[in-house]
Amino acid sequence: MSALVVLPVVVPLLAAAVLLLFRGQREFQRVLATGATALLLVVSAVLLAQVSAQGILAVQLGGWQAPFGITFVADHLSAIMVLITAVMALASAVYALVDIDPEREASGFHPLFQVLLVGINGAFLTGDLFNLFVWFEVMLIASFVLLTLGSSRAQLEGGIKYVSVNLVASMLFLTAIGLLYGFTGTLNMADLAVVLPEHDAGLVTTIAMLFMVAFGIKAAVFPLFFWLPASYHTPPIAISAFFAGMLTKVGVYALIRTFTLLFVADVGYTHTILLWIGGLTMVTGVLTAAAQNDIRKILSFHIVSQIGYLIVALALYTPLALAGAVFYLVHVIIAKANLFLIAGITRRLSGSFDLRHIGGLFQHAPFLSVLFLISALGLAGIPPLSGFWAKLLVIAAALEAAQWWVTGVALAVGLLTLFSMTKIWQYAFWSPLTNGVVLAQRPSRLLYAPTIALALLILLLGLWSEPLIALSDAAAAELLDPSRYVQAVLGPATSDVGLGAGHAPVAGGRP
Amino acid sequence: MEVPFAFLVGVLFASGLYLMMQRNLLRFVFGLLLLSGAVNVLIFTAGRLSRGVPPIIPEGLAAPAGPVANALPQAVVLTAIVIGFGLIVFTLVLVLRVYERLGTVMTEELGPALVRSPDAREEP
Amino acid sequence: MNSLILRTTTQLMITILLLFSVFLLLRGHDLPGGGFIGGLVAAAAVALYLIAFGADAATLLLRVRPRALLGAGLLAGVLAGLMGMVTAEPFLTGQWLIFDLPGNAEVKLSSVLLFDVGVYLVVVGAVLTMLFALEQG
């Protein structure tokens, strides 16, 4: 079964290699890229099934035993994230077949997209902090190139902001890793979880804050989010949508992982800061969104505000809250990306992303309007859609923890989200067209396929939420009990594992 | 040995951050270069400095004969250098493209240059 | 750059540098060296040629696109990693084939070497992709 844990990284990596070799053949590239992404979906689904059946899976790469080698670990959280990545990747890949122009395909869109998947899945599955950094950078460099692919002026201008802020975050991340290593002598996360409680809590918390800032920038939390709305609307929609769904969530994942497994020495301090950050992120995101007129910008600011809910759920640090965080992650990734994809079709129908120039879409494209309504109301948290359960779990957790102000903020932000979605609905779909044109051409059916599938998922997760809630509960239980993670990685006898022991590789090496 | 290196890291960090706060994008990139150098020295120092022999196991033995230098920070730094190198080259190319397309590398002129440009409203 | 001295030395140096890069690659398993540093030396050789004779000449010298080298290297690396799985060991576990030759010599073929070759190609491909991107401005 060990093979399964690395396959979500190996499949896109192989695909990227072959795609790079056959750069000229456009048709071949399109078929292979879509096929590989579909295969990734299958692999990820099997992985999640295996994790549910057998508990946390761990592989020591190259047979070098933890904590010395690099470990890949799949627990419920990782497996769920890998699966949702594959779902979104397939949706974006199919949408991209129409949306990405031949020029961008020729300059390497398909291999880059696969490399992006390699980085994301690697980040979700690795059990080593430095390795996490490496996967983050793989993801970043691919996202840099995807974001600026085509080099339009707007893309370059947004790209500079995205690149510079994220590079600073990477440097902070690496600094934090260096300090942690100097402090503890290990970078294996399970080993760190064992070793860290023996160290001075004050210093650990100091390093934790560095990690919080680094991951916070990548997750786009208040006050470090400004790079996101400055850049996410510039690339083609297929890329925007995938970025909107996934990239910040990798930062959120890293926050969840480190602040449940490693930095739990002083929860009263670190998680209170997280709670404030989360609350402020929700509010600033949603308020700034209200002032925008470009659909993509409205949606970009809503990404920020939704991240706030996730951070609040992490900060509450109870079983219910963490289960809510996992459910919310899945929900928001689907809903947000789908809204971007629908905005892309809207633009094809009306010629603009600007709310002031479009209108009357309900009359011309009623089906699209329904898709939009499902995703938008889902995002706002209207029953019976997925967002309702996501918000319910987080708000119930906040009530349970007696965090009244956060509860109030979360409810108010939900209302304001509804306001923003209503605004798009009102201008783009409901009101008669006053200032602009409705283009006659019908967008390709291929564009609709992923949006329909995702809208159905939103409905399904709303109407039949028990399986995902059960999975989220399992994930939360694992997150709150790090010893299970540690055991899976280091084996049952954790006490005698430490650095300095004369170690030999279990396998590999020279015969 | 670690203390002077700690100061060196501090100086590198400070100069890197100072450069990164400049309005010229090229200086930003140079700042980034210094910063990534600073982080690498930091990791290297964090692994404790020693005038050890290289961590290579002699033929026929299962473990090194005497005390050797810590190999892990070296591997980590090597990886970090490679990644940093790639990122900085990409950033340089990006700055070059920005200069070609927008005609400036001063951050406060980028926004106005975008609004002025003929394809400001270009959509992907 | 149009310098007779540079051109002449480049023509001499490039052979030596490329040979040296292969030497480093093969030496890497037991001694300092390896695919990464070998790849850098090889990339430096092509970079030297690029500076001396220009990007077009360097493209001709290379015959393949740098990105194809990148792809081939990635493929070699992943395949080397997958070999470990054939024997149901974890990803990236080294596999060995040892041939005994007459005269007390032996030839060892390993997935580790294939991985190193992959690294070599990836490094050459990546560095040259960047260089060409900068050169073509």
Short mmCIF file of N, CA, C and O in Angstrom, two decimals, chain A residues 431-486:
data_model
loop_
_atom_site.label_atom_id
_atom_site.label_comp_id
_atom_site.label_asym_id
_atom_site.label_seq_id
_atom_site.Cartn_x
_atom_site.Cartn_y
_atom_site.Cartn_z
N SER A 431 -31.17 42.20 -13.74
CA SER A 431 -31.58 43.48 -14.31
C SER A 431 -31.49 43.44 -15.83
O SER A 431 -30.67 42.73 -16.39
N PRO A 432 -32.35 44.21 -16.50
CA PRO A 432 -32.26 44.25 -17.96
C PRO A 432 -30.95 44.90 -18.38
O PRO A 432 -30.36 45.68 -17.64
N LEU A 433 -30.50 44.52 -19.55
CA LEU A 433 -29.25 45.04 -20.07
C LEU A 433 -29.41 46.51 -20.41
O LEU A 433 -30.31 46.89 -21.15
N THR A 434 -28.56 47.35 -19.80
CA THR A 434 -28.67 48.78 -20.10
C THR A 434 -27.48 49.29 -20.88
O THR A 434 -27.60 50.13 -21.75
N ASN A 435 -26.31 48.77 -20.57
CA ASN A 435 -25.09 49.39 -21.05
C ASN A 435 -24.12 48.29 -21.47
O ASN A 435 -23.28 47.86 -20.72
N GLY A 436 -24.29 47.77 -22.69
CA GLY A 436 -23.41 46.69 -23.13
C GLY A 436 -24.13 45.79 -24.11
O GLY A 436 -25.20 46.13 -24.63
N VAL A 437 -23.54 44.66 -24.38
CA VAL A 437 -24.12 43.77 -25.39
C VAL A 437 -24.18 42.35 -24.85
O VAL A 437 -23.40 41.95 -24.01
N VAL A 438 -25.14 41.60 -25.34
CA VAL A 438 -25.12 40.16 -25.11
C VAL A 438 -24.68 39.53 -26.42
O VAL A 438 -25.29 39.75 -27.47
N LEU A 439 -23.59 38.79 -26.36
CA LEU A 439 -23.07 38.19 -27.57
C LEU A 439 -23.95 37.00 -27.96
O LEU A 439 -24.47 36.29 -27.11
N ALA A 440 -24.09 36.82 -29.24
CA ALA A 440 -25.00 35.77 -29.70
C ALA A 440 -24.40 34.39 -29.53
O ALA A 440 -25.11 33.43 -29.29
N GLN A 441 -23.07 34.31 -29.63
CA GLN A 441 -22.48 32.97 -29.70
C GLN A 441 -22.69 32.20 -28.42
O GLN A 441 -22.65 32.74 -27.32
N ARG A 442 -22.90 30.91 -28.58
CA ARG A 442 -23.06 30.02 -27.42
C ARG A 442 -21.69 29.51 -27.00
O ARG A 442 -20.95 29.02 -27.84
N PRO A 443 -21.36 29.59 -25.74
CA PRO A 443 -20.09 29.01 -25.31
C PRO A 443 -20.12 27.49 -25.46
O PRO A 443 -21.19 26.88 -25.39
N SER A 444 -18.93 26.94 -25.65
CA SER A 444 -18.82 25.50 -25.86
C SER A 444 -19.42 24.72 -24.69
O SER A 444 -19.34 25.15 -23.54
N ARG A 445 -20.00 23.56 -25.01
CA ARG A 445 -20.59 22.73 -23.95
C ARG A 445 -19.54 22.27 -22.95
O ARG A 445 -19.82 22.05 -21.79
N LEU A 446 -18.29 22.16 -23.45
CA LEU A 446 -17.20 21.71 -22.59
C LEU A 446 -16.99 22.65 -21.41
O LEU A 446 -16.53 22.23 -20.35
N LEU A 447 -17.33 23.93 -21.60
CA LEU A 447 -17.19 24.88 -20.50
C LEU A 447 -18.23 24.61 -19.43
O LEU A 447 -17.99 24.82 -18.25
N TYR A 448 -19.40 24.16 -19.87
CA TYR A 448 -20.48 23.93 -18.91
C TYR A 448 -20.24 22.69 -18.07
O TYR A 448 -20.62 22.64 -16.90
N ALA A 449 -19.63 21.66 -18.69
CA ALA A 449 -19.51 20.37 -18.01
C ALA A 449 -18.93 20.50 -16.59
O ALA A 449 -19.56 20.04 -15.64
N PRO A 450 -17.74 21.13 -16.44
CA PRO A 450 -17.21 21.20 -15.07
C PRO A 450 -18.09 22.03 -14.13
O PRO A 450 -18.24 21.66 -12.96
N THR A 451 -18.70 23.11 -14.63
CA THR A 451 -19.51 23.93 -13.72
C THR A 451 -20.74 23.16 -13.27
O THR A 451 -21.14 23.26 -12.11
N ILE A 452 -21.34 22.37 -14.18
CA ILE A 452 -22.50 21.56 -13.77
C ILE A 452 -22.08 20.55 -12.72
O ILE A 452 -22.72 20.39 -11.68
N ALA A 453 -20.95 19.88 -12.99
CA ALA A 453 -20.49 18.86 -12.05
C ALA A 453 -20.25 19.47 -10.67
O ALA A 453 -20.67 18.90 -9.65
N LEU A 454 -19.60 20.63 -10.64
CA LEU A 454 -19.29 21.23 -9.34
C LEU A 454 -20.56 21.72 -8.65
O LEU A 454 -20.70 21.58 -7.43
N ALA A 455 -21.50 22.28 -9.43
CA ALA A 455 -22.76 22.72 -8.82
C ALA A 455 -23.51 21.53 -8.23
O ALA A 455 -24.07 21.62 -7.13
N LEU A 456 -23.47 20.40 -8.94
CA LEU A 456 -24.11 19.21 -8.40
C LEU A 456 -23.43 18.76 -7.10
O LEU A 456 -24.10 18.32 -6.16
N LEU A 457 -22.10 18.89 -7.07
CA LEU A 457 -21.38 18.53 -5.85
C LEU A 457 -21.82 19.40 -4.68
O LEU A 457 -22.00 18.91 -3.56
N ILE A 458 -22.00 20.70 -4.96
CA ILE A 458 -22.44 21.61 -3.90
C ILE A 458 -23.80 21.17 -3.37
O ILE A 458 -24.04 21.11 -2.16
N LEU A 459 -24.69 20.82 -4.29
CA LEU A 459 -26.02 20.34 -3.91
C LEU A 459 -25.93 19.04 -3.12
O LEU A 459 -26.56 18.88 -2.07
N LEU A 460 -25.10 18.14 -3.64
CA LEU A 460 -24.97 16.82 -3.04
C LEU A 460 -24.43 16.93 -1.62
O LEU A 460 -24.95 16.31 -0.69
N LEU A 461 -23.37 17.75 -1.45
CA LEU A 461 -22.77 17.90 -0.13
C LEU A 461 -23.74 18.57 0.82
O LEU A 461 -23.64 18.43 2.04
N GLY A 462 -24.70 19.34 0.27
CA GLY A 462 -25.70 19.95 1.13
C GLY A 462 -26.77 18.97 1.52
O GLY A 462 -27.15 18.86 2.69
N LEU A 463 -27.26 18.21 0.56
CA LEU A 463 -28.39 17.32 0.82
C LEU A 463 -27.95 16.03 1.50
O LEU A 463 -28.70 15.41 2.25
N TRP A 464 -26.73 15.63 1.22
CA TRP A 464 -26.27 14.35 1.76
C TRP A 464 -24.90 14.58 2.37
O TRP A 464 -23.88 14.13 1.87
N SER A 465 -24.90 15.30 3.48
CA SER A 465 -23.63 15.77 4.02
C SER A 465 -22.98 14.79 4.97
O SER A 465 -21.83 14.96 5.34
N GLU A 466 -23.73 13.75 5.37
CA GLU A 466 -23.18 12.88 6.42
C GLU A 466 -21.82 12.28 6.09
O GLU A 466 -20.93 12.30 6.94
N PRO A 467 -21.60 11.73 4.88
CA PRO A 467 -20.28 11.12 4.64
C PRO A 467 -19.14 12.10 4.84
O PRO A 467 -18.15 11.77 5.51
N LEU A 468 -19.30 13.31 4.31
CA LEU A 468 -18.20 14.27 4.46
C LEU A 468 -18.05 14.71 5.91
O LEU A 468 -16.93 14.89 6.40
N ILE A 469 -19.19 14.84 6.61
CA ILE A 469 -19.08 15.22 8.03
C ILE A 469 -18.38 14.12 8.80
O ILE A 469 -17.52 14.39 9.66
N ALA A 470 -18.69 12.86 8.47
CA ALA A 470 -18.01 11.76 9.15
C ALA A 470 -16.51 11.80 8.89
O ALA A 470 -15.69 11.64 9.80
N LEU A 471 -16.14 12.05 7.61
CA LEU A 471 -14.72 12.14 7.26
C LEU A 471 -14.06 13.31 8.00
O LEU A 471 -12.95 13.18 8.51
N SER A 472 -14.78 14.44 8.06
CA SER A 472 -14.22 15.60 8.74
C SER A 472 -14.03 15.33 10.22
O SER A 472 -13.02 15.73 10.82
N ASP A 473 -14.99 14.62 10.82
CA ASP A 473 -14.85 14.26 12.23
C ASP A 473 -13.61 13.40 12.44
O ASP A 473 -12.85 13.61 13.38
N ALA A 474 -13.43 12.43 11.52
CA ALA A 474 -12.27 11.56 11.64
C ALA A 474 -10.99 12.38 11.51
O ALA A 474 -10.03 12.18 12.27
N ALA A 475 -10.99 13.32 10.55
CA ALA A 475 -9.81 14.16 10.37
C ALA A 475 -9.54 14.98 11.62
O ALA A 475 -8.40 15.09 12.09
N ALA A 476 -10.61 15.55 12.19
CA ALA A 476 -10.45 16.39 13.39
C ALA A 476 -9.93 15.56 14.55
O ALA A 476 -9.06 16.00 15.31
N ALA A 477 -10.45 14.34 14.67
CA ALA A 477 -9.99 13.48 15.78
C ALA A 477 -8.50 13.21 15.65
O ALA A 477 -7.76 13.22 16.63
N GLU A 478 -8.04 12.99 14.41
CA GLU A 478 -6.61 12.75 14.20
C GLU A 478 -5.79 13.99 14.51
O GLU A 478 -4.71 13.91 15.09
N LEU A 479 -6.34 15.15 14.10
CA LEU A 479 -5.58 16.39 14.31
C LEU A 479 -5.42 16.69 15.79
O LEU A 479 -4.40 17.21 16.23
N LEU A 480 -6.45 16.36 16.59
CA LEU A 480 -6.39 16.70 18.01
C LEU A 480 -5.63 15.65 18.81
O LEU A 480 -5.39 15.84 19.99
N ASP A 481 -5.25 14.57 18.16
CA ASP A 481 -4.50 13.53 18.87
C ASP A 481 -3.21 13.24 18.09
O ASP A 481 -3.11 12.24 17.39
N PRO A 482 -2.22 14.13 18.23
CA PRO A 482 -1.01 13.99 17.42
C PRO A 482 -0.30 12.65 17.61
O PRO A 482 0.46 12.23 16.75
N SER A 483 -0.57 11.97 18.73
CA SER A 483 0.16 10.73 18.97
C SER A 483 -0.11 9.70 17.87
O SER A 483 0.74 8.88 17.55
N ARG A 484 -1.31 9.77 17.26
CA ARG A 484 -1.61 8.82 16.19
C ARG A 484 -0.74 9.09 14.98
O ARG A 484 -0.23 8.17 14.33
N TYR A 485 -0.56 10.37 14.67
CA TYR A 485 0.31 10.76 13.56
C TYR A 485 1.73 10.31 13.85
O TYR A 485 2.41 9.71 13.02
N VAL A 486 2.18 10.59 15.07
CA VAL A 486 3.54 10.25 15.46
C VAL A 486 3.77 8.75 15.36
O VAL A 486 4.79 8.29 14.83
#
